[in-house]
mmCIF file of C-alpha atoms in Angstrom:
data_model
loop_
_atom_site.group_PDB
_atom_site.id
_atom_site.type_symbol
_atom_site.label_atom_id
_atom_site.label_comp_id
_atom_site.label_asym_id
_atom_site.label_seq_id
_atom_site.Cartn_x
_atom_site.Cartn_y
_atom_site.Cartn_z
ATOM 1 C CA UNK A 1 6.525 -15.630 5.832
ATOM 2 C CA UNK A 2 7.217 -12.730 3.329
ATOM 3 C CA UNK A 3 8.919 -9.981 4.849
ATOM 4 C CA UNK A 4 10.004 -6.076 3.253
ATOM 5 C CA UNK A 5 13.173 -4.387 5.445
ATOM 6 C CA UNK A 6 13.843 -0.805 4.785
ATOM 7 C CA UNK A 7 15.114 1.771 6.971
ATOM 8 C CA UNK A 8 12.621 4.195 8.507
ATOM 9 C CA UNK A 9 14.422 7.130 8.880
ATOM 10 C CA UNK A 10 13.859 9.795 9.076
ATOM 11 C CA UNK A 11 16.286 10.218 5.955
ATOM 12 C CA UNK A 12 17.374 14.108 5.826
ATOM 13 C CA UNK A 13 18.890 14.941 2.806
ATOM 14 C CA UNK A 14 19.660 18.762 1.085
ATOM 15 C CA UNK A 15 18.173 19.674 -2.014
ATOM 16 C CA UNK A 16 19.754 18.135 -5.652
ATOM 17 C CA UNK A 17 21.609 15.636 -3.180
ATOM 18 C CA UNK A 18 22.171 11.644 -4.600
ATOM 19 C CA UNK A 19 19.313 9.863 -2.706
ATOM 20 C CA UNK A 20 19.775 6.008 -1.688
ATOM 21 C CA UNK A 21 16.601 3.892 0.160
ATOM 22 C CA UNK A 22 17.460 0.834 0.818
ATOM 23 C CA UNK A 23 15.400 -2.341 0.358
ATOM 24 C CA UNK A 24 15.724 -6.100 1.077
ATOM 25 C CA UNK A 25 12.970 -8.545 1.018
ATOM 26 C CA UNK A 26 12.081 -12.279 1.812
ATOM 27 C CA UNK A 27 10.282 -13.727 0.200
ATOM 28 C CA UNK A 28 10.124 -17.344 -1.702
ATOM 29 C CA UNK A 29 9.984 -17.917 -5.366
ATOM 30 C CA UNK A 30 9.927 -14.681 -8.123
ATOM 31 C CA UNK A 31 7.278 -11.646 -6.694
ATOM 32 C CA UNK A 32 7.126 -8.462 -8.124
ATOM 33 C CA UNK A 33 8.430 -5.270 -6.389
ATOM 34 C CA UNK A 34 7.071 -2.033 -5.950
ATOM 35 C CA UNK A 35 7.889 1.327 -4.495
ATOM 36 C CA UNK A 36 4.711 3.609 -3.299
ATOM 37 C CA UNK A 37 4.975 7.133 -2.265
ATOM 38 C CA UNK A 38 2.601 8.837 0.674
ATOM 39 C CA UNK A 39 2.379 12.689 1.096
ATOM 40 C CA UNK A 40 0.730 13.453 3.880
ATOM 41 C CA UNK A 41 -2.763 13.069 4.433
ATOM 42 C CA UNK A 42 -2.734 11.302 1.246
ATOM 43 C CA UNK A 43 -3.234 7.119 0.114
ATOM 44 C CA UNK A 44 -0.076 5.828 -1.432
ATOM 45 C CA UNK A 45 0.968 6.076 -5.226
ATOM 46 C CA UNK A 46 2.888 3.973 -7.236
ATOM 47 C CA UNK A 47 6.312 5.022 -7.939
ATOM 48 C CA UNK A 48 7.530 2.342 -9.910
ATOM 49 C CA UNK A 49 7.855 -1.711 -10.345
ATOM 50 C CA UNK A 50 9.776 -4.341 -11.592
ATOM 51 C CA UNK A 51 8.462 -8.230 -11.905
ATOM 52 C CA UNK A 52 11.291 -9.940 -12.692
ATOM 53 C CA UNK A 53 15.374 -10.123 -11.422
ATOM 54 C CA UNK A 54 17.256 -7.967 -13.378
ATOM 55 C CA UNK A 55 14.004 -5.429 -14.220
ATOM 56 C CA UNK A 56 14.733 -1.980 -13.691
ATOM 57 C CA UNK A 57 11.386 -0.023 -12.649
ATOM 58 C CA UNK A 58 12.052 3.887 -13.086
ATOM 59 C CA UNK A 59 9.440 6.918 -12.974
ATOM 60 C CA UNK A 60 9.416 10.862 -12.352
ATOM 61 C CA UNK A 61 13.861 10.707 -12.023
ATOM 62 C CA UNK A 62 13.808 7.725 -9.164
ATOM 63 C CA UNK A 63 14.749 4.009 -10.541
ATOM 64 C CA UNK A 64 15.231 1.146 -8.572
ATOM 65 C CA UNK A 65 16.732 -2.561 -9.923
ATOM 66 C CA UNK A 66 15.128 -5.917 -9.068
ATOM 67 C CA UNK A 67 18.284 -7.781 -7.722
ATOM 68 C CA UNK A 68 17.468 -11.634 -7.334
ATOM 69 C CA UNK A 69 21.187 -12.434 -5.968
ATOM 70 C CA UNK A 70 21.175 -10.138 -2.948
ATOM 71 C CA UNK A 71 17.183 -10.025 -2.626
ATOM 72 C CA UNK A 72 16.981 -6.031 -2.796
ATOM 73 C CA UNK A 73 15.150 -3.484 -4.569
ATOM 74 C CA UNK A 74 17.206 0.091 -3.530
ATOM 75 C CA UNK A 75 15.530 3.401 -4.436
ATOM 76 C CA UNK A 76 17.762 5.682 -6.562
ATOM 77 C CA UNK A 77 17.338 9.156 -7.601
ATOM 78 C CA UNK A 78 20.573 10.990 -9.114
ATOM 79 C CA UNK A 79 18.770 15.057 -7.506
ATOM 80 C CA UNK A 80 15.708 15.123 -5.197
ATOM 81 C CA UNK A 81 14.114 18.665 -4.815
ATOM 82 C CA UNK A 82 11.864 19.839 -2.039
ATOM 83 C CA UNK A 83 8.738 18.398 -3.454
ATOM 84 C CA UNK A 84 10.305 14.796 -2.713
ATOM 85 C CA UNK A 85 9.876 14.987 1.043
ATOM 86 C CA UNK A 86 7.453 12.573 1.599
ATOM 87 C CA UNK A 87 7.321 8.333 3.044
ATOM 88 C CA UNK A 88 8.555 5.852 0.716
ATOM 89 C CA UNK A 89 7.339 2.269 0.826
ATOM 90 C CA UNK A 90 9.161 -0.875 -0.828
ATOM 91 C CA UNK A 91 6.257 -3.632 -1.219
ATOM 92 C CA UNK A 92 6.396 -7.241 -2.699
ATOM 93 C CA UNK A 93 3.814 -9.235 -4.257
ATOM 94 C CA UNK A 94 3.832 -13.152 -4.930
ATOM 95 C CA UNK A 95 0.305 -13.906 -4.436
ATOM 96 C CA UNK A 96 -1.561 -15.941 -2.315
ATOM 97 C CA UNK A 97 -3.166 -14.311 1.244
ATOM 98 C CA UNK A 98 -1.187 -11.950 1.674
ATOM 99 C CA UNK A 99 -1.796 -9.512 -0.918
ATOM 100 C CA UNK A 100 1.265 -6.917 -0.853
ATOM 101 C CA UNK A 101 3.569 -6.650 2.269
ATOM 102 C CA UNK A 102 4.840 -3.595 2.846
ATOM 103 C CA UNK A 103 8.259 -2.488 4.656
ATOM 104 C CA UNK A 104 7.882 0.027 7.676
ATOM 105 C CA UNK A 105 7.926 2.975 5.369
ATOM 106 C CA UNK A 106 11.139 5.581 5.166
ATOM 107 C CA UNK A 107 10.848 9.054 5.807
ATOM 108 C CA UNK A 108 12.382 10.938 3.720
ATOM 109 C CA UNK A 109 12.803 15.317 4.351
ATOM 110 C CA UNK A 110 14.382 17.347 1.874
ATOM 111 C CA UNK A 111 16.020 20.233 2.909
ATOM 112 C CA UNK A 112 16.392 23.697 0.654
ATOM 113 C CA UNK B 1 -9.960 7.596 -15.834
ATOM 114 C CA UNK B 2 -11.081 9.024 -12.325
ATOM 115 C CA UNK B 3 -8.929 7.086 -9.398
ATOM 116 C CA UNK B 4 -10.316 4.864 -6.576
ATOM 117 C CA UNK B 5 -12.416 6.783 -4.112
ATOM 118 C CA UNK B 6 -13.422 6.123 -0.579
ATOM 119 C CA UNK B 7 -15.911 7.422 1.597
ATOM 120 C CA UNK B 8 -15.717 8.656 4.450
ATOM 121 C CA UNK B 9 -12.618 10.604 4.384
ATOM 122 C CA UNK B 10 -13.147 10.813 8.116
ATOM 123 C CA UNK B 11 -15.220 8.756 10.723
ATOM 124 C CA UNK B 12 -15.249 9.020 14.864
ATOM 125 C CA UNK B 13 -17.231 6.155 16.036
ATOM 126 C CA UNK B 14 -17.362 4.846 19.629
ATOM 127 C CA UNK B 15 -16.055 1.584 21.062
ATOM 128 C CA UNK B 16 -18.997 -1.073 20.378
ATOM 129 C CA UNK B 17 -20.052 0.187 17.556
ATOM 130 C CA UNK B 18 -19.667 -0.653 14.002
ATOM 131 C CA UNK B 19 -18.750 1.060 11.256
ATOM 132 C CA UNK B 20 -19.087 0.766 7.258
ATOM 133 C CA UNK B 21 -16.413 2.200 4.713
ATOM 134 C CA UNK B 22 -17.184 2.347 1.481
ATOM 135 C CA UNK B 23 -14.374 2.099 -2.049
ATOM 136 C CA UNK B 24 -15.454 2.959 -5.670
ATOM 137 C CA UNK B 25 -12.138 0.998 -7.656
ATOM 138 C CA UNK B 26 -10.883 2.941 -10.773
ATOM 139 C CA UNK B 27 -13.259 1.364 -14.117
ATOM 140 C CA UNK B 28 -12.442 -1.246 -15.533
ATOM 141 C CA UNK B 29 -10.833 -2.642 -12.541
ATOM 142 C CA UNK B 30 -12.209 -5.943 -10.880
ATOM 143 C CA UNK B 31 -9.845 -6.191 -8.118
ATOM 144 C CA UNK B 32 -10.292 -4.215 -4.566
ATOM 145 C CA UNK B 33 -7.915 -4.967 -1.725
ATOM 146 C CA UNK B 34 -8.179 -3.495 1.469
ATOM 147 C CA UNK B 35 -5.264 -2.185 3.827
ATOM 148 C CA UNK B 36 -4.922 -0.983 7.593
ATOM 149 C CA UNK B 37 -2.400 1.804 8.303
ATOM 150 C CA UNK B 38 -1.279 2.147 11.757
ATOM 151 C CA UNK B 39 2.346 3.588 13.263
ATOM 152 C CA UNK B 40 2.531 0.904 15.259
ATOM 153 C CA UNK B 41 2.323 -2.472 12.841
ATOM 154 C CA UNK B 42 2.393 -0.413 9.337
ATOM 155 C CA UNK B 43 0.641 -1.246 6.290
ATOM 156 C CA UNK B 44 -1.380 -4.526 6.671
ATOM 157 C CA UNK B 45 -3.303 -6.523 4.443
ATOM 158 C CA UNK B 46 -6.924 -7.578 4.908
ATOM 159 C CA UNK B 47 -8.654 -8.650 2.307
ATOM 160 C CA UNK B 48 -9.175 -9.003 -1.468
ATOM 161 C CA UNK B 49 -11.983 -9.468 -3.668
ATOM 162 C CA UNK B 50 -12.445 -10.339 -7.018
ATOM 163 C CA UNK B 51 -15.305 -10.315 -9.098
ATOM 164 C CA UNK B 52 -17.556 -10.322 -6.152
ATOM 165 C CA UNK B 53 -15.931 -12.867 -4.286
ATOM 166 C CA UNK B 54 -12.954 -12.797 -1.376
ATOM 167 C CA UNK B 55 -9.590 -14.471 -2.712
ATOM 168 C CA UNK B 56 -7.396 -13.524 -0.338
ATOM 169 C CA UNK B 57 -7.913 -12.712 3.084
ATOM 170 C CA UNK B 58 -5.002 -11.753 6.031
ATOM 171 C CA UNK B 59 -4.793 -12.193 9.430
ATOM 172 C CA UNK B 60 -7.192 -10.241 11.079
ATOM 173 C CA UNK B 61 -10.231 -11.333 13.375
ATOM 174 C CA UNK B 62 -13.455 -11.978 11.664
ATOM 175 C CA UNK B 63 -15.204 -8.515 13.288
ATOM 176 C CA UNK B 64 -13.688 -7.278 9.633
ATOM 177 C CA UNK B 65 -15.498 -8.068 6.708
ATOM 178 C CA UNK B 66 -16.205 -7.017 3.291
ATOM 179 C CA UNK B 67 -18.042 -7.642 0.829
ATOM 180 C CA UNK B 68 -18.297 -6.496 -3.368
ATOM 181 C CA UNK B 69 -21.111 -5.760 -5.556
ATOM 182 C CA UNK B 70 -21.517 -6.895 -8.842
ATOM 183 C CA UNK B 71 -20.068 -2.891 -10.531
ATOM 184 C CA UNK B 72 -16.754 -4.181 -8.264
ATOM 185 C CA UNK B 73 -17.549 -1.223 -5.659
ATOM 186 C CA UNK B 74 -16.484 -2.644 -2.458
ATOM 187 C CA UNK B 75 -17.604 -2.286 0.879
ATOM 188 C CA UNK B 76 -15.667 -3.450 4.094
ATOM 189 C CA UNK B 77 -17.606 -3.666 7.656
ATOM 190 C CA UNK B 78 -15.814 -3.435 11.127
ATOM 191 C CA UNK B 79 -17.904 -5.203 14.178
ATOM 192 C CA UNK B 80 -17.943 -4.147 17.899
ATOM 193 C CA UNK B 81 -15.148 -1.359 17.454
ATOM 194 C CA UNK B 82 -12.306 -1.379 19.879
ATOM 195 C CA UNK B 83 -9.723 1.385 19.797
ATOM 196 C CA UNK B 84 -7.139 -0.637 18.553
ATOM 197 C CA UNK B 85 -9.255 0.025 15.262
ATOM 198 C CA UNK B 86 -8.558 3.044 14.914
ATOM 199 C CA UNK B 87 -6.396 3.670 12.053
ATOM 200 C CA UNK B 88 -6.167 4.969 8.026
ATOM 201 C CA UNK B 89 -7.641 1.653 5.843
ATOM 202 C CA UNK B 90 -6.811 2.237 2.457
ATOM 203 C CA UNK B 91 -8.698 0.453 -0.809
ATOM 204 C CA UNK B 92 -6.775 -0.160 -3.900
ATOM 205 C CA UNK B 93 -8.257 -1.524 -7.070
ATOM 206 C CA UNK B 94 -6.191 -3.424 -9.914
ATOM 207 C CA UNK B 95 -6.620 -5.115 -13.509
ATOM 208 C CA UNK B 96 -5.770 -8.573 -12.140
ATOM 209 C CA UNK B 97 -5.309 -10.217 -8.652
ATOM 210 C CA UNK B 98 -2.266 -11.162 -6.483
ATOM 211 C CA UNK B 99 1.143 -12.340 -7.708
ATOM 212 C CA UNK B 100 0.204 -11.569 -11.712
ATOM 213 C CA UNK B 101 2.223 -8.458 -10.996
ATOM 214 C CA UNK B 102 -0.894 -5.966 -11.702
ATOM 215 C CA UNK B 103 -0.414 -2.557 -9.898
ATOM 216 C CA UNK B 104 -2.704 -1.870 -7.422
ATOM 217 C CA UNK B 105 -3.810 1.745 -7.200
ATOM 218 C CA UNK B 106 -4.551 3.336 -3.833
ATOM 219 C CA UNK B 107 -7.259 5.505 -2.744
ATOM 220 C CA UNK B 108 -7.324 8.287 0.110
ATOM 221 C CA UNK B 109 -8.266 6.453 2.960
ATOM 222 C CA UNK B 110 -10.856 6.895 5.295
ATOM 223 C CA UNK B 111 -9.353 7.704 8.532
ATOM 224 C CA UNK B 112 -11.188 5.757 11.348
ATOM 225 C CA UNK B 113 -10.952 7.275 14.993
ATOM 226 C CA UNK B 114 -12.543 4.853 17.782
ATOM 227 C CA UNK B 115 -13.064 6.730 21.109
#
């Protein structure tokens, strides 16, 4: 089945540091791919998405490029601030039953 | 636009029981898919509906249901609570359905406690 591997952290990173997530997926024939943000206590927002290889989603300073050949969808962001801290999830969607899967989430603290 | 909203925010129900959660989807939107959150297994799917009727459904036992009314408010319905149920489920409401590439847009959650 389709399956979303990140790493969980947590990530602990000081403020206007480069920050990297990393994200492979399995998955068979073209889904789209999505990164969601949770702050606590809170339901998950949409960061950004790409649908097809080569797509580069990008939102708020974080991108992340749809990469068919290695089957990954990293999260970029050149300077995170404080306000970052927060659980990042990488997601795919092809349709049928199983509506998005989601990788184990990544915690990610930022430091001042 | 307002977002999606769910109520309750909270619940504490008892093993045995049953409990009722309730999502209002963003207008416009005819799509509502429900999600368990748990530290344990993550973020699971378990169901969809679309224009009143379930699409897509994952693998969960049939004590969870759901159901959506005709303004594409959704309701979903957990049977004979066991503690395992306890958990945040999460609604999120979209243009289009499954693998079209819509976003889906989360609510809150209502975070379920089953003593």
């Amino acid at each position: 089945g389709d399956s979303v591997t990140q790493m969980e952290g947590p990530v602990t990173l000081s403020e206007e540091a480069f920050l990297t997530i990393n994200c492979t997926y399995t998955a068979t024939g073209y889904p789209s791919l999505f990164w969601y943000v949770q702050y606590p206590g809170e339901g998950l927002q949409l960061l950004l998405k790409a649908t097809k290889a080569d797509d580069k989603g990008s939102n708020k300073g974080f991108e992340a490029t749809y990469r068919k050949e290695t089957t990954s969808f990293h999260l970029e962001k050149g300077s995170v601030q404080v306000s970052d801290s927060a659980v990042y999830f990488c997601a795919l969607d092809r349709g049928g039953a199983d509506g998005l899967t989601f990788g184990k989430g990544t915690h990610l603290i930022i430091q001042p | 636009k307002a977002g999606v909203t769910q109520t309750p925010r909270y619940l504490i129900k008892t093993r045995g029981q049953q409990v009722t959660l309730s999502c209002s989807p963003i207008s416009g939107h005819r799509s509502v898919s429900w999600y368990q959150q748990t530290p344990g297994q993550g973020l699971q799917f378990l169901f969809e509906y679309f224009s009143e009727t379930q699409r897509n459904k994952g693998n969960f036992p049939g004590r969870f249901s759901g159901r959506q009314f005709s303004n594409s408010r959704s309701e979903m319905n957990v049977s004979t609570l066991e503690l395992g149920d306890s958990a945040l489920y999460l609604c999120a409401s979209s243009l289009g359905g499954g693998g079209q590439g819509y976003e889906q847009y989360f609510g809150p959650g209502t975070r379920l406690t089953v003593t």
